[in-house]
Short mmCIF file of C-alpha atoms and ligand atoms in Angstrom, two decimals:
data_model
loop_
_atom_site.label_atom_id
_atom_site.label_comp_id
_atom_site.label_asym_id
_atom_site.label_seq_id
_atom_site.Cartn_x
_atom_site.Cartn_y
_atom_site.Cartn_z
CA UNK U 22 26.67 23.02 17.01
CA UNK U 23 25.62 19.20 16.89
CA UNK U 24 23.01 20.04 14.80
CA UNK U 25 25.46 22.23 12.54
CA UNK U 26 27.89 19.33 12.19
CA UNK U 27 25.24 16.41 11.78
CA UNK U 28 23.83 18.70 8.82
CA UNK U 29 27.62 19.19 7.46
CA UNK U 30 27.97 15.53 7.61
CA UNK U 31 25.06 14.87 5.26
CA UNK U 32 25.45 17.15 2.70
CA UNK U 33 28.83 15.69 2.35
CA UNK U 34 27.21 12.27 1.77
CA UNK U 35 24.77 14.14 -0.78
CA UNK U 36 27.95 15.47 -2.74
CA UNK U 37 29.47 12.06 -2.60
CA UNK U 38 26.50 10.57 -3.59
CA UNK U 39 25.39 12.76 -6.37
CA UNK U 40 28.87 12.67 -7.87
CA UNK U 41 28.64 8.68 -8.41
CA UNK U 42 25.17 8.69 -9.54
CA UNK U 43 24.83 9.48 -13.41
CA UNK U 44 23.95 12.13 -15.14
CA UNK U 45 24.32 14.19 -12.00
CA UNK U 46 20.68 12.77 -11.33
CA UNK U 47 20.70 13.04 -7.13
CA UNK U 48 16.68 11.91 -6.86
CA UNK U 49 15.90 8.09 -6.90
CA UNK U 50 12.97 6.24 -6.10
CA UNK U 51 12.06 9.21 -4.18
CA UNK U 52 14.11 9.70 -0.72
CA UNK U 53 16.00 6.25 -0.82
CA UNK U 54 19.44 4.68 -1.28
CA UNK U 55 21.24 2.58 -4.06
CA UNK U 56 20.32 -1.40 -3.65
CA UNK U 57 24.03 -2.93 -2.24
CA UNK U 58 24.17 -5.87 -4.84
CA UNK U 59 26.27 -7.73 -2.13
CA UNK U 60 23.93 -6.87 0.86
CA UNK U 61 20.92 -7.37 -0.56
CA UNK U 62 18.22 -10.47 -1.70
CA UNK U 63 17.22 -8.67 -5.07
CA UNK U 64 17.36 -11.25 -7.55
CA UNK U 65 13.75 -11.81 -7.33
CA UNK U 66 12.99 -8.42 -8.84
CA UNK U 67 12.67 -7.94 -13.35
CA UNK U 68 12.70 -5.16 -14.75
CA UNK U 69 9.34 -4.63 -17.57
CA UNK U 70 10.41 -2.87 -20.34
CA UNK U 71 12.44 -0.38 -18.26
CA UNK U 72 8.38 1.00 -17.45
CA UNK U 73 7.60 -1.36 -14.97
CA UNK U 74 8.75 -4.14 -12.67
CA UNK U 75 7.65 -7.22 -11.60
CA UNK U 76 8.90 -9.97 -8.88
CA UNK U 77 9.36 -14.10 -9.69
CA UNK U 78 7.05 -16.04 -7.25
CA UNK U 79 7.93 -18.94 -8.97
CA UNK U 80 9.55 -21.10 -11.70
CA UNK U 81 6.92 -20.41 -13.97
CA UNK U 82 5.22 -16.81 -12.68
CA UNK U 83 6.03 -13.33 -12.25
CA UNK U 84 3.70 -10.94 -10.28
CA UNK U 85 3.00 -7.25 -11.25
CA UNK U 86 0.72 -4.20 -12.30
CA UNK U 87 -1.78 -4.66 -14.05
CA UNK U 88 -2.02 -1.29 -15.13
CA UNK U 89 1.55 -1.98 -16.95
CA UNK U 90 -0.59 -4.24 -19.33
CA UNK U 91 0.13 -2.39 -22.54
CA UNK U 92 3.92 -3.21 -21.66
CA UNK U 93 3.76 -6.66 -21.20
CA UNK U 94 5.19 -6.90 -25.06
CA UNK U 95 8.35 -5.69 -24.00
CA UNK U 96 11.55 -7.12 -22.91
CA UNK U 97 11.83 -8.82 -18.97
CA UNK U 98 14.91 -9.13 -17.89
CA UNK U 99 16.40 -10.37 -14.34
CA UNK U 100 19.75 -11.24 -12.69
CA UNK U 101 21.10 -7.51 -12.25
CA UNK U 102 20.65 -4.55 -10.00
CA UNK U 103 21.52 -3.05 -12.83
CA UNK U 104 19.30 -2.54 -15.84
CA UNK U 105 22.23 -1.54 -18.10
CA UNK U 106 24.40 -4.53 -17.28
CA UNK U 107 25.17 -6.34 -20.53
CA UNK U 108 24.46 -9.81 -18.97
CA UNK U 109 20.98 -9.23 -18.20
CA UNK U 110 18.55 -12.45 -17.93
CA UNK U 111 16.06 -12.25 -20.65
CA UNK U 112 12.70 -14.20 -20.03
CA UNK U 113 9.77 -14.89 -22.89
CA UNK U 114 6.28 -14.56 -21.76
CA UNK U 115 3.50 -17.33 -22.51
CA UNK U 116 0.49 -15.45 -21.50
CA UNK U 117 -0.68 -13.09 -19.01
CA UNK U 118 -3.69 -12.61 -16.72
CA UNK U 119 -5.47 -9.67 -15.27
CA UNK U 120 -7.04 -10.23 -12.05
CA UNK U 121 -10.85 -10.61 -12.16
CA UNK U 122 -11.94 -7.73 -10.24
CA UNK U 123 -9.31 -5.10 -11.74
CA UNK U 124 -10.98 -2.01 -12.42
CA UNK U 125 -8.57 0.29 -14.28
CA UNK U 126 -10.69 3.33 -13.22
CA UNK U 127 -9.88 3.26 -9.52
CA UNK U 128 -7.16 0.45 -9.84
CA UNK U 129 -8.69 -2.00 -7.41
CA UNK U 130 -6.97 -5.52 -7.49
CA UNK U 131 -4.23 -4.30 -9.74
CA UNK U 132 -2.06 -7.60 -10.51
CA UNK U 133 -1.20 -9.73 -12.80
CA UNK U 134 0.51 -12.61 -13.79
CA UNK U 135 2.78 -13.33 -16.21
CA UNK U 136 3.06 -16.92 -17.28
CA UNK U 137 6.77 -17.43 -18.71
CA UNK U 138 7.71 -20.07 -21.60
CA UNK U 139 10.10 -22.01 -19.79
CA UNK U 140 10.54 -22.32 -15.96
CA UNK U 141 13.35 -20.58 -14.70
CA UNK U 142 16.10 -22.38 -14.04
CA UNK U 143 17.22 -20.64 -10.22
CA UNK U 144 20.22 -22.45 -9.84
CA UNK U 145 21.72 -21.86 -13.28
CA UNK U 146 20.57 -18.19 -13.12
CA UNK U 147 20.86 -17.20 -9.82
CA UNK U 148 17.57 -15.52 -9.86
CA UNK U 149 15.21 -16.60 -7.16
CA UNK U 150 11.49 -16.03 -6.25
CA UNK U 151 9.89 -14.23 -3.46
CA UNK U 152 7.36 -15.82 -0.84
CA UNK U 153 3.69 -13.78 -0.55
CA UNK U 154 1.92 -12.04 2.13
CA UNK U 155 -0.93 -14.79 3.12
CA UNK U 156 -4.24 -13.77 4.59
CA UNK U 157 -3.12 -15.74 7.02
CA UNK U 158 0.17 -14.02 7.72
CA UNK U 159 -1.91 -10.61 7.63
CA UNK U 160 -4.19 -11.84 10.36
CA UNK U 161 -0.79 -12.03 12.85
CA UNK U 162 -0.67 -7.90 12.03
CA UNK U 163 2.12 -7.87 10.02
CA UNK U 164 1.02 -5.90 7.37
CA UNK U 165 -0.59 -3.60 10.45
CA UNK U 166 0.10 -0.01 10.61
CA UNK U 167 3.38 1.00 11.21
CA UNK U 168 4.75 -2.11 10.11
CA UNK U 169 8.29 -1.07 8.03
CA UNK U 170 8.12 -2.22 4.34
CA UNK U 171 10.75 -2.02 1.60
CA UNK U 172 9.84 -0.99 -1.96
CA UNK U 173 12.37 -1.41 -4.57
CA UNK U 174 13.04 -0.15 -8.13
CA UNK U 175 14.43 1.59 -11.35
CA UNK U 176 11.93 4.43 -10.92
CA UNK U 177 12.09 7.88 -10.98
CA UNK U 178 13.76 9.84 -8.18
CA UNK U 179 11.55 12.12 -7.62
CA UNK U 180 8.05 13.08 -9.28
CA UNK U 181 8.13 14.06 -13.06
CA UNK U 182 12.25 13.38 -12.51
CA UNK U 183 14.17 10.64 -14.91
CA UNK U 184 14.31 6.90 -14.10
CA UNK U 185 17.65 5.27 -12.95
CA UNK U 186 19.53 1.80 -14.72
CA UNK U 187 20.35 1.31 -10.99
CA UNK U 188 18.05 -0.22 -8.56
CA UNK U 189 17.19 1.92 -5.02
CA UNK U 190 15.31 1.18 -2.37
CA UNK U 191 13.36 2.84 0.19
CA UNK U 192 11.52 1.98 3.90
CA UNK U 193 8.38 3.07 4.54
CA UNK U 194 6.22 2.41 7.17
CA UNK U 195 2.49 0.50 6.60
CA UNK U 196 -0.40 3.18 6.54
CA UNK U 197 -3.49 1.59 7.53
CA UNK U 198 -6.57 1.86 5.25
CA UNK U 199 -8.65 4.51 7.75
CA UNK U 200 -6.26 6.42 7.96
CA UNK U 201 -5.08 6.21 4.11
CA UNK U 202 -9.01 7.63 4.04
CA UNK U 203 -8.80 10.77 5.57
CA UNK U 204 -10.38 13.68 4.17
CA UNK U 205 -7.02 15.25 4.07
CA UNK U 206 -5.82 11.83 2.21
CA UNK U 207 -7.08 9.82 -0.39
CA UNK U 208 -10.40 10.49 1.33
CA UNK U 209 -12.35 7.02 1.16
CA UNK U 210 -10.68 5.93 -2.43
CA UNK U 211 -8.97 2.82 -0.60
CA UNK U 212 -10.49 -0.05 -0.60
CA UNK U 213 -9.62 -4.00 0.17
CA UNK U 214 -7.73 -4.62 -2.10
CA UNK U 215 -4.78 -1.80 -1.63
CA UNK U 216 -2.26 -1.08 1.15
CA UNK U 217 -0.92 2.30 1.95
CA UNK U 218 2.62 2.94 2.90
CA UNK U 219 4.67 5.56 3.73
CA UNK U 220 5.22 9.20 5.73
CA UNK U 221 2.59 11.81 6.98
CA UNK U 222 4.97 14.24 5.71
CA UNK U 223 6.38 12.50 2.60
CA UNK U 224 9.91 12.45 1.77
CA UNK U 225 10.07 8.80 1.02
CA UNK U 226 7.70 6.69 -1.45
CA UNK U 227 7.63 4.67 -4.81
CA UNK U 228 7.32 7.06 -7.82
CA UNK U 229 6.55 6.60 -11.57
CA UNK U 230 8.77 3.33 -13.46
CA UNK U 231 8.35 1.71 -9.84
CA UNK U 232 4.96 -0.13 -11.24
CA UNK U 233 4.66 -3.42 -10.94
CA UNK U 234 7.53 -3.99 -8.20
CA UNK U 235 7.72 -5.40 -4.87
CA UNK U 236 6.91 -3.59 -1.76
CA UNK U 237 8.19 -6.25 1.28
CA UNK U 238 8.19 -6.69 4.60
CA UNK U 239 10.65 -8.69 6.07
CA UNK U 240 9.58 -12.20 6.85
CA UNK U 241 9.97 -15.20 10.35
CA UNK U 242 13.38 -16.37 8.68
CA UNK U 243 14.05 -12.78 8.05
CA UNK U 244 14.09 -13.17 4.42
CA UNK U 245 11.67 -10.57 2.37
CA UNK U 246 8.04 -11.82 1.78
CA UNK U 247 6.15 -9.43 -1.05
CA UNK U 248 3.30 -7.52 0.83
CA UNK U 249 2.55 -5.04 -1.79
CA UNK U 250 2.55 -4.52 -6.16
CA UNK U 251 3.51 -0.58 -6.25
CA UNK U 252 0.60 0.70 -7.97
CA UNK U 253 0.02 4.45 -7.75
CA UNK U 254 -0.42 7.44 -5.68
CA UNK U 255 -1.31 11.35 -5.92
CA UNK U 256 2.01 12.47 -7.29
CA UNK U 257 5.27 10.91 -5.52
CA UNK U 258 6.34 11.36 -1.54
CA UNK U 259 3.60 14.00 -1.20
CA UNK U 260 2.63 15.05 2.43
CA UNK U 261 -0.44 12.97 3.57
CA UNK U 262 -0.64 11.05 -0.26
CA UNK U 263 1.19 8.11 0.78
CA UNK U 264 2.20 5.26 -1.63
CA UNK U 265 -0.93 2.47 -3.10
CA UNK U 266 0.21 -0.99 -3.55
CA UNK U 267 -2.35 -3.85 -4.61
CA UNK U 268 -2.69 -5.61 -1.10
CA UNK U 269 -1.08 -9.21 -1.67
CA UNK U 270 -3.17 -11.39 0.54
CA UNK U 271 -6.11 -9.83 -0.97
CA UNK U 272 -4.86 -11.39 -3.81
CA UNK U 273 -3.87 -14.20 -2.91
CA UNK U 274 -6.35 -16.73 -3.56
CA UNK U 275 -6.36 -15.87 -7.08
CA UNK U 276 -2.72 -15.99 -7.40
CA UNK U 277 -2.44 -19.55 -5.71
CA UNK U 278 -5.03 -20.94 -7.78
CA UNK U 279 -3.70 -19.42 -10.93
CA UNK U 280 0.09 -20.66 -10.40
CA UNK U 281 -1.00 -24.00 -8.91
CA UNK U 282 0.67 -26.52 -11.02
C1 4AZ W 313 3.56 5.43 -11.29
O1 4AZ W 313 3.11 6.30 -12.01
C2 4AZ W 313 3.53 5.65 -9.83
N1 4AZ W 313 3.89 7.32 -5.16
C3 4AZ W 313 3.90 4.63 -9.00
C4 4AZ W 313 3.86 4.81 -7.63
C5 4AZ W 313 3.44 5.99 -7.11
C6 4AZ W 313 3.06 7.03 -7.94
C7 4AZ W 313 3.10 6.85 -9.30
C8 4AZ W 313 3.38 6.12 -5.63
O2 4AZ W 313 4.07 4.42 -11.74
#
């Protein structure tokens, strides 16, 4: 009976939900819940395009995919949970960079870095940046599995589904590399330079449009630090095929020496 009501309960939500989502759309990024402007730090996070995403680590610097390359052209915008607010923050790339030891045919190290024209101006804007995933924060185990991470985005809600103009997000739980390795996983395809996250069974994960965008964990001062760059995954929120994010620390040093001033 419990059970009964608990289940009533939740497809009640679903209706609710599904009725104030557009299009009558009810999947997201797959198995998670509309971003709450007010409640949460998300002004870090630009949208690529409307492809891909990317988060400021700086004035000058966004992080993201480097798989999204051939998007790179397109508009980045900022400010807005929202992709199809009208006030959207628009920001003109310099150059970008591809991290050295990308290697589009099994995605290892897949950053980069987009250098913008002008610094961003955070206090004018109200955008912000996000703080990285160290080695040395690593080496305390907080990228360990079953750490809870965050991803974020405007992807679709489920696999093969339709992206959404407003942002969800989604915890998962840190998979650690042996055991993203299983036979029955991604059997020995993950290597340094990627971090898997998410369920044995599924349900919850990053999915296609989510490129490029912050996976976090939450940091000392309990604001979000960026632990992962969503980067792919056998389908979306399959059983045992968790999500791939390009490990942060692992690219660190390349992204410290690139953005140092
Ligand atoms: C994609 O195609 C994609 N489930 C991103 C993330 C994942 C799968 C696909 C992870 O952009």
């Amino acid at each position: 009976m419990k059970r009964f009501l608990s289940l009533t309960v939740f497809s009640t939500a679903l209706l609710v939900t599904s009725s104030l989502s557009f299009a009558g759309q009810s999947a997201r990024i797959v198995g998670g819940v509309e971003v709450d402007p007010a409640k949460t730090e998300t002004r870090y996070i630009v949208s690529i395009g409307g492809g891909c995403a990317g988060s400021i680590i700086s004035p000058k610097w966004i992080l993201t995919a480097a798989h999204c390359q051939s998007i790179f052209k397109s508009a980045i915008t900022g400010g807005s949970v929202n992709l199809k607010a009208p006030n959207r923050i628009k920001l003109e790339i310099k150059k970008s960079y591809i991290h050295p030891k990308n290697n589009a045919g099994n995605q290892s190290y897949d950053f980069a870095l987009l250098e913008l024209k002008e610094p961003i101006d955070f206090e004018a804007t109200g955008l912000t940046s996000i703080g990285l995933v160290t080695p040395e924060i690593a080496t305390t185990g907080a990228t360990d599995d079953g750490q809870m991470a965050t991803v974020l985005g405007w992807g679709t809600m489920r696999e093969n589904g339709s992206v959404t103009p407003l942002m969800r997000m989604v915890d998962v739980p840190v998979v650690s590399n042996e055991r993203a390795n299983a036979k029955t996983s991604y059997n020995g395809s993950i290597n340094e330079s990627m971090l898997a996250a998410g369920y044995d069974e599924g349900m919850k994960d990053s999915c296609q449009g989510d490129s490029g965008g912050p996976l976090t964990i939450e940091g000392s001062d309990g604001k979000p630090v960026l632990a992962g760059v969503v980067s792919f995954g056998r389908g979306c929120a399959r059983a045992k095929y968790y999500g791939i994010y390009s490990r942060v620390s692992a690219g660190y040093e390349w992204i410290a020496t690139m953005t140092k001033e």
